[in-house]
PDB file of C-alpha atoms in Angstrom:
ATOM      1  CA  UNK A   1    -117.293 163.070 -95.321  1.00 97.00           C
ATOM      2  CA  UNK A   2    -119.322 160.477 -96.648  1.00 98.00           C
ATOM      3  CA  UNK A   3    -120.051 157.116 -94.454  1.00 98.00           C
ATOM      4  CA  UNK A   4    -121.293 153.932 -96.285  1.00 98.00           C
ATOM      5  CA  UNK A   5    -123.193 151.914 -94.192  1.00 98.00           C
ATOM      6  CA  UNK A   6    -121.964 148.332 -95.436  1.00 98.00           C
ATOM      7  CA  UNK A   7    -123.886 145.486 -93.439  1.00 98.00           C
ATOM      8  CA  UNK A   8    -123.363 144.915 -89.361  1.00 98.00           C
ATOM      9  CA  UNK A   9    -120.588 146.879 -88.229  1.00 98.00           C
ATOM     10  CA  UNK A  10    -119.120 147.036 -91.783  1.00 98.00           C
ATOM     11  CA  UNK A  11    -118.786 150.623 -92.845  1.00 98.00           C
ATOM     12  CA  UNK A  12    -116.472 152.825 -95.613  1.00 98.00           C
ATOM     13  CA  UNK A  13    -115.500 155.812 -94.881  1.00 98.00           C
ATOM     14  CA  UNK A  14    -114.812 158.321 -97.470  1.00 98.00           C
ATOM     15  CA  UNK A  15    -112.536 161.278 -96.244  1.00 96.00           C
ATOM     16  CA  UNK A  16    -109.869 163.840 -98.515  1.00 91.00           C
ATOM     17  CA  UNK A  17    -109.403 161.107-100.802  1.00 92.00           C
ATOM     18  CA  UNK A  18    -109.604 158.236 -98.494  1.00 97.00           C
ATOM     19  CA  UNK A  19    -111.859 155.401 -98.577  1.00 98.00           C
ATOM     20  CA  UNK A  20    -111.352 153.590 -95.532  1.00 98.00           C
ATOM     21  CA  UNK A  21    -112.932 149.968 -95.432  1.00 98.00           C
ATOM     22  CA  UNK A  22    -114.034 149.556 -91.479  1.00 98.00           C
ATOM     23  CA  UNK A  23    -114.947 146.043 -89.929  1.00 98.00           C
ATOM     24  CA  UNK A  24    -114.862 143.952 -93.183  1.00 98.00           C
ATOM     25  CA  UNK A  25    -117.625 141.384 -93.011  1.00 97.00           C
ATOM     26  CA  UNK A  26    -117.386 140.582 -96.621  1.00 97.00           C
ATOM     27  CA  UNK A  27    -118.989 136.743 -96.900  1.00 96.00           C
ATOM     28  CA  UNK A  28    -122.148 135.893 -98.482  1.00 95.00           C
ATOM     29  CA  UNK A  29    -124.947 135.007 -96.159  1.00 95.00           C
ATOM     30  CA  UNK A  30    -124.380 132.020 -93.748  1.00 91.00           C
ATOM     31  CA  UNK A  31    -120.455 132.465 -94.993  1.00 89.00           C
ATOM     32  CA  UNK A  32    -119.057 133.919 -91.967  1.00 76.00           C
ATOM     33  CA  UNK A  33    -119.430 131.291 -89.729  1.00 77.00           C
ATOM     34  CA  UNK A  34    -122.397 128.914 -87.138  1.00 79.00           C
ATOM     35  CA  UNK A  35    -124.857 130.852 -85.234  1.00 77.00           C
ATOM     36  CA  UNK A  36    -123.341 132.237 -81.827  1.00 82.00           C
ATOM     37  CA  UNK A  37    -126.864 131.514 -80.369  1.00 84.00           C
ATOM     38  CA  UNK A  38    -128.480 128.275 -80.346  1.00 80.00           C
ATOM     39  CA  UNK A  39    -131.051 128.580 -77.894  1.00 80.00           C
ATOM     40  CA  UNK A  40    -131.927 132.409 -76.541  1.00 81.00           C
ATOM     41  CA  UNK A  41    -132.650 132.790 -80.559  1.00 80.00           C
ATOM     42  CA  UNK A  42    -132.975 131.055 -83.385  1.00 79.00           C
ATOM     43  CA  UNK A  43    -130.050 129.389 -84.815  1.00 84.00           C
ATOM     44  CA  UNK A  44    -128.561 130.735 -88.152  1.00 88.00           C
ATOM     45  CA  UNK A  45    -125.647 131.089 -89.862  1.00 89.00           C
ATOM     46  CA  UNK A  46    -123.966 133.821 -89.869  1.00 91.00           C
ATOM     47  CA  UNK A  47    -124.130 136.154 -91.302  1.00 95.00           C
ATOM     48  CA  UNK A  48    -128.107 136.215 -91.532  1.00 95.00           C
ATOM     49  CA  UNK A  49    -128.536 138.851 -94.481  1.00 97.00           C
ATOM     50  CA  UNK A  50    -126.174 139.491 -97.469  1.00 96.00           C
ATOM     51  CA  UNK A  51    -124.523 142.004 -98.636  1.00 97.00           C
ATOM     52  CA  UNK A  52    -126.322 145.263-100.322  1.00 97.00           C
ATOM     53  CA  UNK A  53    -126.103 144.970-104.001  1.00 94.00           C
ATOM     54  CA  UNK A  54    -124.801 148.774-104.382  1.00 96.00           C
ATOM     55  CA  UNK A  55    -121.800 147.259-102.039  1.00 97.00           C
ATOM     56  CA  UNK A  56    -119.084 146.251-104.731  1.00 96.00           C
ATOM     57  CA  UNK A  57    -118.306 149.427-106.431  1.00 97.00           C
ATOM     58  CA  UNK A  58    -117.335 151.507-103.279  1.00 97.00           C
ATOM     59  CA  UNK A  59    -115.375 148.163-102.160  1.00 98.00           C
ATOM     60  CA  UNK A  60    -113.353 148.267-105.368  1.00 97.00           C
ATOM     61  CA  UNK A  61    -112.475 151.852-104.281  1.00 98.00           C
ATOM     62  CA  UNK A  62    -110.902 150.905-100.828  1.00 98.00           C
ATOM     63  CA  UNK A  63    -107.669 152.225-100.033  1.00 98.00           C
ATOM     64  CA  UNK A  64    -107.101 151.338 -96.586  1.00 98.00           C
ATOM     65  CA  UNK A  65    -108.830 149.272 -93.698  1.00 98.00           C
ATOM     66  CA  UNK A  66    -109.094 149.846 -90.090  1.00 98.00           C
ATOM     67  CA  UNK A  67    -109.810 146.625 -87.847  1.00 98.00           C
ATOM     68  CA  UNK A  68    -111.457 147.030 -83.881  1.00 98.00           C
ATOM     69  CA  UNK A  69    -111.358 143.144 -83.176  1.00 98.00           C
ATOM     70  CA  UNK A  70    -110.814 139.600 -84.390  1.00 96.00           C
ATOM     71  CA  UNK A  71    -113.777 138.689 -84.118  1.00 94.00           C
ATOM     72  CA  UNK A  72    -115.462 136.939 -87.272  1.00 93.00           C
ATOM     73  CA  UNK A  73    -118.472 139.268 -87.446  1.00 94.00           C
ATOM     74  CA  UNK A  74    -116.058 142.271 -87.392  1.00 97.00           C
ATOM     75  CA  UNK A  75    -113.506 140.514 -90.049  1.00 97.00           C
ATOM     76  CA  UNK A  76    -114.292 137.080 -92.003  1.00 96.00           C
ATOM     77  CA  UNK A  77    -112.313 134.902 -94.262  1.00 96.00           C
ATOM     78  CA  UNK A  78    -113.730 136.504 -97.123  1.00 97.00           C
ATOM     79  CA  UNK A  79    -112.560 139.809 -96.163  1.00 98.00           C
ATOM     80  CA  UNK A  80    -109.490 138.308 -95.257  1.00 98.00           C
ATOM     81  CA  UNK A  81    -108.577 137.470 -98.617  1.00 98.00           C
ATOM     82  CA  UNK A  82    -109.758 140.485-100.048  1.00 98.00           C
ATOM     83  CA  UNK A  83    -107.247 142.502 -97.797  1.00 98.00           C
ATOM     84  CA  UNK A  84    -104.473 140.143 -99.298  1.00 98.00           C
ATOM     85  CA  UNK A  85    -105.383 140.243-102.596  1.00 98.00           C
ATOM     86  CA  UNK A  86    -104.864 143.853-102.910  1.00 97.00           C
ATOM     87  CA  UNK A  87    -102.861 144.237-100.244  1.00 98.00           C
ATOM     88  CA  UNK A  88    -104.603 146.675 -98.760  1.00 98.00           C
ATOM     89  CA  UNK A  89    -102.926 148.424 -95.966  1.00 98.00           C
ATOM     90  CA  UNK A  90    -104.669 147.686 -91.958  1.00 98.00           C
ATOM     91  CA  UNK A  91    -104.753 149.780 -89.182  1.00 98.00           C
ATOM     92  CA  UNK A  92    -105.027 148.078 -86.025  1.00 98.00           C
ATOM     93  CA  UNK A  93    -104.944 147.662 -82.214  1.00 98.00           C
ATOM     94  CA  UNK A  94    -101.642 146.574 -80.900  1.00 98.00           C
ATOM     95  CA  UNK A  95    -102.846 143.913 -79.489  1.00 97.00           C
ATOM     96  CA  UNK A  96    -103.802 142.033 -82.465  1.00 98.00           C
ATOM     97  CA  UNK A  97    -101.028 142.613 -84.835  1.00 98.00           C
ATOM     98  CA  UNK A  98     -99.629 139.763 -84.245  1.00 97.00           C
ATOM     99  CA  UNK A  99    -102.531 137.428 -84.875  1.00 97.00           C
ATOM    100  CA  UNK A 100    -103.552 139.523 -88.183  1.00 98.00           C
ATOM    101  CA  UNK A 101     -99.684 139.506 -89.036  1.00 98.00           C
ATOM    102  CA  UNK A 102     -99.737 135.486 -89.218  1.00 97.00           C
ATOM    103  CA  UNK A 103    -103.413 136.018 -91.331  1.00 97.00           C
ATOM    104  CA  UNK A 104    -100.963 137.404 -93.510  1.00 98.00           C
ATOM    105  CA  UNK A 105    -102.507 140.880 -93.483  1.00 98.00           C
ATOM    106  CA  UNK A 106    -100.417 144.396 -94.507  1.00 98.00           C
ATOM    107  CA  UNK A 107    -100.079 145.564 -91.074  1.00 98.00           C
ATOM    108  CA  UNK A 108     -99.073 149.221 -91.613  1.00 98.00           C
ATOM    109  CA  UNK A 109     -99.994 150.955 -88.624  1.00 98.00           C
ATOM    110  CA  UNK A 110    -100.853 150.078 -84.661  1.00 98.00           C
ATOM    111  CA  UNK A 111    -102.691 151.788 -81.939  1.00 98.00           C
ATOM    112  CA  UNK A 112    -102.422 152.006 -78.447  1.00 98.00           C
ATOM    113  CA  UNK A 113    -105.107 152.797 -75.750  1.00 98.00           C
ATOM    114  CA  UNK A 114    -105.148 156.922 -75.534  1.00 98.00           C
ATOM    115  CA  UNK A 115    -102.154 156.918 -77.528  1.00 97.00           C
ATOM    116  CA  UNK A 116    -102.354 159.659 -80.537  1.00 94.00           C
ATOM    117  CA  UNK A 117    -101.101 158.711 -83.651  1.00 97.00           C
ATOM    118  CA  UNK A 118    -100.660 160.552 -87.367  1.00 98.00           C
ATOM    119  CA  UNK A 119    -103.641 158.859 -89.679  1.00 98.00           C
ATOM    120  CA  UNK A 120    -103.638 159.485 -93.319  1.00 97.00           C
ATOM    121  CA  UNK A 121    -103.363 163.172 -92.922  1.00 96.00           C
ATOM    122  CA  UNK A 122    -105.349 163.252 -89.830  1.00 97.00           C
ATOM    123  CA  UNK A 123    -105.158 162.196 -86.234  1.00 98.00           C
ATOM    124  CA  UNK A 124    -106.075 158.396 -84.720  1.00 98.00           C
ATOM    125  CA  UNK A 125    -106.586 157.636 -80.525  1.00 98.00           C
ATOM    126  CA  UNK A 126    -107.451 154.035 -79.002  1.00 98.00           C
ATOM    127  CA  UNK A 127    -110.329 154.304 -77.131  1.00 98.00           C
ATOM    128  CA  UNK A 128    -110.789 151.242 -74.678  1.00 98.00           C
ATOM    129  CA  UNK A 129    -113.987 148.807 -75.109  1.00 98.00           C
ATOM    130  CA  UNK A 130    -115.276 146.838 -72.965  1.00 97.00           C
ATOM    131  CA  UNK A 131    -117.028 143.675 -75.061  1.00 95.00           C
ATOM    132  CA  UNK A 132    -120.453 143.094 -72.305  1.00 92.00           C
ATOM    133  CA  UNK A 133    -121.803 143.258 -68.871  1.00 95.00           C
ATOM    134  CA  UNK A 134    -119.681 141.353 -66.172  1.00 93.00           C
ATOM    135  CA  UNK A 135    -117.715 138.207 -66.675  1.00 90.00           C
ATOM    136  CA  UNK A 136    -118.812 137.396 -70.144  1.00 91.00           C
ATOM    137  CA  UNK A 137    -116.552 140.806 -71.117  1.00 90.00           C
ATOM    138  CA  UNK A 138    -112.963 138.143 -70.334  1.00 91.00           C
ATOM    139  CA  UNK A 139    -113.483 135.864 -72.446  1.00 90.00           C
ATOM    140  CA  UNK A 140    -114.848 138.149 -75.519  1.00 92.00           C
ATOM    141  CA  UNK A 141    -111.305 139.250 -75.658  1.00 92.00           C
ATOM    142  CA  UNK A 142    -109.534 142.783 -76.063  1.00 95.00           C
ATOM    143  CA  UNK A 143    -111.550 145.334 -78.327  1.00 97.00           C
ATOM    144  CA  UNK A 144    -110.784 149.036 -79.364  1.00 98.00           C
ATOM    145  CA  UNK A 145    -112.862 151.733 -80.436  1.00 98.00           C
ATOM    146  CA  UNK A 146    -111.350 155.162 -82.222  1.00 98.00           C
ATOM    147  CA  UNK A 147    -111.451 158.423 -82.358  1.00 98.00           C
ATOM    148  CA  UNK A 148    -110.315 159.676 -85.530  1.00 98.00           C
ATOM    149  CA  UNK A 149    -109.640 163.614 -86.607  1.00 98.00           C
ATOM    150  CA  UNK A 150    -109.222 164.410 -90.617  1.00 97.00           C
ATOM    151  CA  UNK A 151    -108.401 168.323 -91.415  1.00 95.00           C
ATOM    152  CA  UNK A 152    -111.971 170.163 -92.607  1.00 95.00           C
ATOM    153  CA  UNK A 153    -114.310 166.770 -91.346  1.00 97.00           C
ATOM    154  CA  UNK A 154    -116.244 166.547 -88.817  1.00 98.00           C
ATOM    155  CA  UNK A 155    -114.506 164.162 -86.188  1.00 98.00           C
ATOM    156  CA  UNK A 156    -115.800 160.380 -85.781  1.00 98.00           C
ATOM    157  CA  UNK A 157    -116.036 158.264 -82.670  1.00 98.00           C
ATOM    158  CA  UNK A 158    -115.910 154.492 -83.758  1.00 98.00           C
ATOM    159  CA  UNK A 159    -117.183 152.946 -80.398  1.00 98.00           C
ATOM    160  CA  UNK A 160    -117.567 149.683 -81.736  1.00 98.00           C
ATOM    161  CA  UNK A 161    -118.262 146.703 -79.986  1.00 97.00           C
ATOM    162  CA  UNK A 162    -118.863 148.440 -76.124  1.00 98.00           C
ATOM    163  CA  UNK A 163    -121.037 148.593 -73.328  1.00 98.00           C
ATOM    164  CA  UNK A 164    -121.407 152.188 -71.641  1.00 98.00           C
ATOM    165  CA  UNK A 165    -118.220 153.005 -69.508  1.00 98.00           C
ATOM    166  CA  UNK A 166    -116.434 155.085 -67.871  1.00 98.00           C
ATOM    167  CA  UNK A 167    -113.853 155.359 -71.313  1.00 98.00           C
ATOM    168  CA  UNK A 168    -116.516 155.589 -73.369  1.00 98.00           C
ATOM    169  CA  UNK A 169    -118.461 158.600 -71.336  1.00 98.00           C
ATOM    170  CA  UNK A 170    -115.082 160.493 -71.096  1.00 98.00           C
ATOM    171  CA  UNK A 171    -114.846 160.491 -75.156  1.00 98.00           C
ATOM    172  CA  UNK A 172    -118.721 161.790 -75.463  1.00 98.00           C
ATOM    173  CA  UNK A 173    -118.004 164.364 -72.966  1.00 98.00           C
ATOM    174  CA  UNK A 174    -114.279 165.944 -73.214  1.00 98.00           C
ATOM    175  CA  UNK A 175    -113.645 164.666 -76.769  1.00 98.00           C
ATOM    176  CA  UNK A 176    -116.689 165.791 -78.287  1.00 98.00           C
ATOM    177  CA  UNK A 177    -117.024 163.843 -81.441  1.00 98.00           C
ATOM    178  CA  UNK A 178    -119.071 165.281 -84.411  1.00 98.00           C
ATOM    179  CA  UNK A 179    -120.619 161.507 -84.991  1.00 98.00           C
ATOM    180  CA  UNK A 180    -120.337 158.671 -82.806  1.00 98.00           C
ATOM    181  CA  UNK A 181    -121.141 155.180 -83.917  1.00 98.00           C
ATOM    182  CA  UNK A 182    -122.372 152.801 -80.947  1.00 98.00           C
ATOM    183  CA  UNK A 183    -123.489 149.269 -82.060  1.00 98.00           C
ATOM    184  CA  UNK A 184    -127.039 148.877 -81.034  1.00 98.00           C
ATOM    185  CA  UNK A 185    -128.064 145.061 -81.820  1.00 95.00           C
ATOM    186  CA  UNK A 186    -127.506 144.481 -77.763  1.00 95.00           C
ATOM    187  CA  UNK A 187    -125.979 141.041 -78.983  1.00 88.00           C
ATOM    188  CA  UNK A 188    -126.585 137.946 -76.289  1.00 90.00           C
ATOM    189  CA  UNK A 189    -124.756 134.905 -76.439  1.00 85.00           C
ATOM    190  CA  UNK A 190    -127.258 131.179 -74.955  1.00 81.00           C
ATOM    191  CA  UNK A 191    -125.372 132.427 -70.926  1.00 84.00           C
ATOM    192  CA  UNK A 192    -124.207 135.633 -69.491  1.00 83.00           C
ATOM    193  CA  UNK A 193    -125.054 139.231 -70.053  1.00 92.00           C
ATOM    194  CA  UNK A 194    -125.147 141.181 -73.011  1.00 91.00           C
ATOM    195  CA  UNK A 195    -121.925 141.976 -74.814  1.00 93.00           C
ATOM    196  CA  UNK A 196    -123.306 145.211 -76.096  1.00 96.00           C
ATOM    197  CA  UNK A 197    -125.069 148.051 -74.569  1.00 98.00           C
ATOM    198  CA  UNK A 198    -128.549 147.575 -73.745  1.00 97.00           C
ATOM    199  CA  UNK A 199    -131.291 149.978 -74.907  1.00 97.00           C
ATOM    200  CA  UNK A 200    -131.193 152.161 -72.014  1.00 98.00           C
ATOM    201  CA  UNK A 201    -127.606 152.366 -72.617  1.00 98.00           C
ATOM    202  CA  UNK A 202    -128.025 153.125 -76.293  1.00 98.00           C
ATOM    203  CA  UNK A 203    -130.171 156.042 -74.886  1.00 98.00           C
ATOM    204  CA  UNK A 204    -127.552 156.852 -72.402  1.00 98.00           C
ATOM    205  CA  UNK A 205    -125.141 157.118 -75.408  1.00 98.00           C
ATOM    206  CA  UNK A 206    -127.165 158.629 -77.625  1.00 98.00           C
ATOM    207  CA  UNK A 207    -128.160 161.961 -75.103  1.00 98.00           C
ATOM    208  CA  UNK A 208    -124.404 161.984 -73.901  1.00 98.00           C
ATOM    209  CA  UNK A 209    -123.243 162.533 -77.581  1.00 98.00           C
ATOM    210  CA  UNK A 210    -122.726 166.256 -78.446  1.00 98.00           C
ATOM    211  CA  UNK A 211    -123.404 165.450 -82.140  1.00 98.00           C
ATOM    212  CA  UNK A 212    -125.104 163.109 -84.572  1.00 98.00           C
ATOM    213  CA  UNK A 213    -125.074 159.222 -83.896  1.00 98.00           C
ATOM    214  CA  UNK A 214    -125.402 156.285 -86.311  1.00 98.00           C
ATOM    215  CA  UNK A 215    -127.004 153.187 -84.893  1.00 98.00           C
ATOM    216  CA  UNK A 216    -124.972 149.776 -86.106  1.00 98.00           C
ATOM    217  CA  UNK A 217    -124.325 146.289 -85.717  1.00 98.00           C
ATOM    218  CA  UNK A 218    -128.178 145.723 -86.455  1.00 98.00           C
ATOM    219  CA  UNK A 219    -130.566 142.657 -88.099  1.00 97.00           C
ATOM    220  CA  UNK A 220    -127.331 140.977 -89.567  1.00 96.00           C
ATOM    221  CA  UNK A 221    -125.417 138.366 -87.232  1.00 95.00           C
ATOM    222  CA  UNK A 222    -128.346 135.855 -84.949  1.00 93.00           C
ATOM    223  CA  UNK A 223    -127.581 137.052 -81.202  1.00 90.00           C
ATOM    224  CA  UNK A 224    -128.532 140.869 -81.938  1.00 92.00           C
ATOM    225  CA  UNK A 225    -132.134 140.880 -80.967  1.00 93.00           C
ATOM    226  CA  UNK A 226    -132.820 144.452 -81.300  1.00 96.00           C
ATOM    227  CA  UNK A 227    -134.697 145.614 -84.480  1.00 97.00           C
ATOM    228  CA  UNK A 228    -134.260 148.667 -86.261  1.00 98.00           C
ATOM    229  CA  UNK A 229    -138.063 149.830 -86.149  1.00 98.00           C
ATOM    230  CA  UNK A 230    -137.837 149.295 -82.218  1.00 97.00           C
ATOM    231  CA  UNK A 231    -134.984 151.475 -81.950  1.00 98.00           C
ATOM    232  CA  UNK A 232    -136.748 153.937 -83.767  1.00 98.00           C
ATOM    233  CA  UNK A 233    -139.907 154.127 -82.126  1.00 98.00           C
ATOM    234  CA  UNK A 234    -137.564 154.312 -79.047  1.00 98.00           C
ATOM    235  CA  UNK A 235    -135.734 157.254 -80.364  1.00 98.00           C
ATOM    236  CA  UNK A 236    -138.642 158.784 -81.262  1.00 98.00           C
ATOM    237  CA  UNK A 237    -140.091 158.406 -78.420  1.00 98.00           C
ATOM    238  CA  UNK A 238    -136.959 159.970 -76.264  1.00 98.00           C
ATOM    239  CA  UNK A 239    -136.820 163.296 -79.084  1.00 98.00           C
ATOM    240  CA  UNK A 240    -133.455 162.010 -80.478  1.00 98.00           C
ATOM    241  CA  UNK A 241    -134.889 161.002 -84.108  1.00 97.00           C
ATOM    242  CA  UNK A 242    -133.354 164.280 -85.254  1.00 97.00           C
ATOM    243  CA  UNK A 243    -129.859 163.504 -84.119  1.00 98.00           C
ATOM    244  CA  UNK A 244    -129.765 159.931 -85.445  1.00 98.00           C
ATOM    245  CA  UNK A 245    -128.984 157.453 -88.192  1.00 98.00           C
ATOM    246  CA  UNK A 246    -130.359 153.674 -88.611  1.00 98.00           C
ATOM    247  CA  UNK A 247    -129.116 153.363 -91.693  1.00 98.00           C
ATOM    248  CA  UNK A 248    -130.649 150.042 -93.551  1.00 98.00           C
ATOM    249  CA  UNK A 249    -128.061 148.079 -95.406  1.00 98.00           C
ATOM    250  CA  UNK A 250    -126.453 150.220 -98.350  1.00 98.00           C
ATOM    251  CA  UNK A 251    -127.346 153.494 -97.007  1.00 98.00           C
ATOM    252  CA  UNK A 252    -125.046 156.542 -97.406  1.00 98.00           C
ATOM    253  CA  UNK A 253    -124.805 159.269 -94.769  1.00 98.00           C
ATOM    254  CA  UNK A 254    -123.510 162.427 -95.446  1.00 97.00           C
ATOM    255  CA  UNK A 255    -121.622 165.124 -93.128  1.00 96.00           C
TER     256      UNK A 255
END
């Protein structure tokens, strides 16, 4: 298996002939849309870096896309119309098929909370997320994570856009993923809680895992405050550097 780290929570996975486009923030910086802080940090528009220049050539290789949420840091315009242009075919939750239907998108597949499903030769589950801490998780809307199983692969939990929970610690523990993916940027909007997991909940995650974890959702949209050198020294300082990624923007993991 080999994991492209694209920008954010972007990533392309490349599995038995796959390449699966995850979390398309395609735009050019400031493209996606305003800043979704104003005051707790400095305004910019999203999002705040562009895209790696080695990005294109794996992009013109996608042959399938799989979606968590609507929200614009997770898919954009841009990658909107790229996904209609070549009609690329989208996996998503059930929940939002409807709304990425009337986007026009090739809805080919939909997933249901602990629901198994057949995945391009594989296997696909629904694994609830729960977008922050306390009330500010309503109004942030439904979001899934997955757990995806391809024959001779290691298996990948997608977390994606998740505080620590109950669903998520039942996955680490029973499921046992090869590589987990937790977004790390501990995004804040001006009010409320976080809407991802804070550090010590990055740490939680990162111990609980069985296997290796990649660090995402980092340095790229205004409201994710925590830096990838932080989150290092933290790692290193808890003995987990061996067991995880940060990748920078453009990086390529292998498994």
């Amino acid at each position: 298996m080999k994991i492209h780290h694209i920008r954010n929570a972007t990533m392309i996975i490349e599995t038995g002939g796959h390449v699966i486009l995850v979390d398309p923030m395609l735009g050019a910086k400031g493209t996606a849309g305003p800043p979704f802080t104003l005051f707790r940090f400095k305004p910019k528009r999203n999002p705040i870096v562009d895209l790696p220049e080695n990005s294109q050539p794996v992009l013109d290789k996608v042959t399938h896309c799989l979606i968590t949420h609507k929200h614009p840091d997770h898919i954009d315009k841009v990658a909107e119309a790229f996904l209609k242009k070549k009609d690329i075919p989208v996996t998503c939750s059930v929940l939002d098929e409807a709304l990425f239907k009337k986007k026009g998108l090739n809805i080919v597949q939909t997933v249901d909370y602990w629901k198994h499903d057949n995945f391009l030769g594989g296997k696909i589950e629904g694994i609830p997320a729960r977008h922050g801490y306390g009330y500010v998780a309503k109004p942030m809307g439904n979001v899934m994570g997955f757990y995806l199983e391809f024959p001779n692969e290691p298996s990948l939990y997608l977390s994606s856009d998740t505080i620590y929970t109950d669903d998520v610690d039942k996955v680490l523990k029973d499921y046992k993923p090869d590589i987990s993916v937790v977004a790390s940027g501990t995004a804040q909007l001006d009010f409320f809680q976080p809407l991802l997991m804070r550090v010590e909940d990055i740490i939680k995650f990162t111990k609980t895992a069985p296997g290796k974890v990649i660090a995402n959702h980092l340095e790229a949209v205004n409201h994710c405050p925590t830096k990838r050198l932080d989150l290092k020294a933290r790692f290193n300082k808890e003995g987990l550097s061996d067991k995880t990624f940060i990748p920078e923007d453009g990086d390529i993991i292998l498994f």
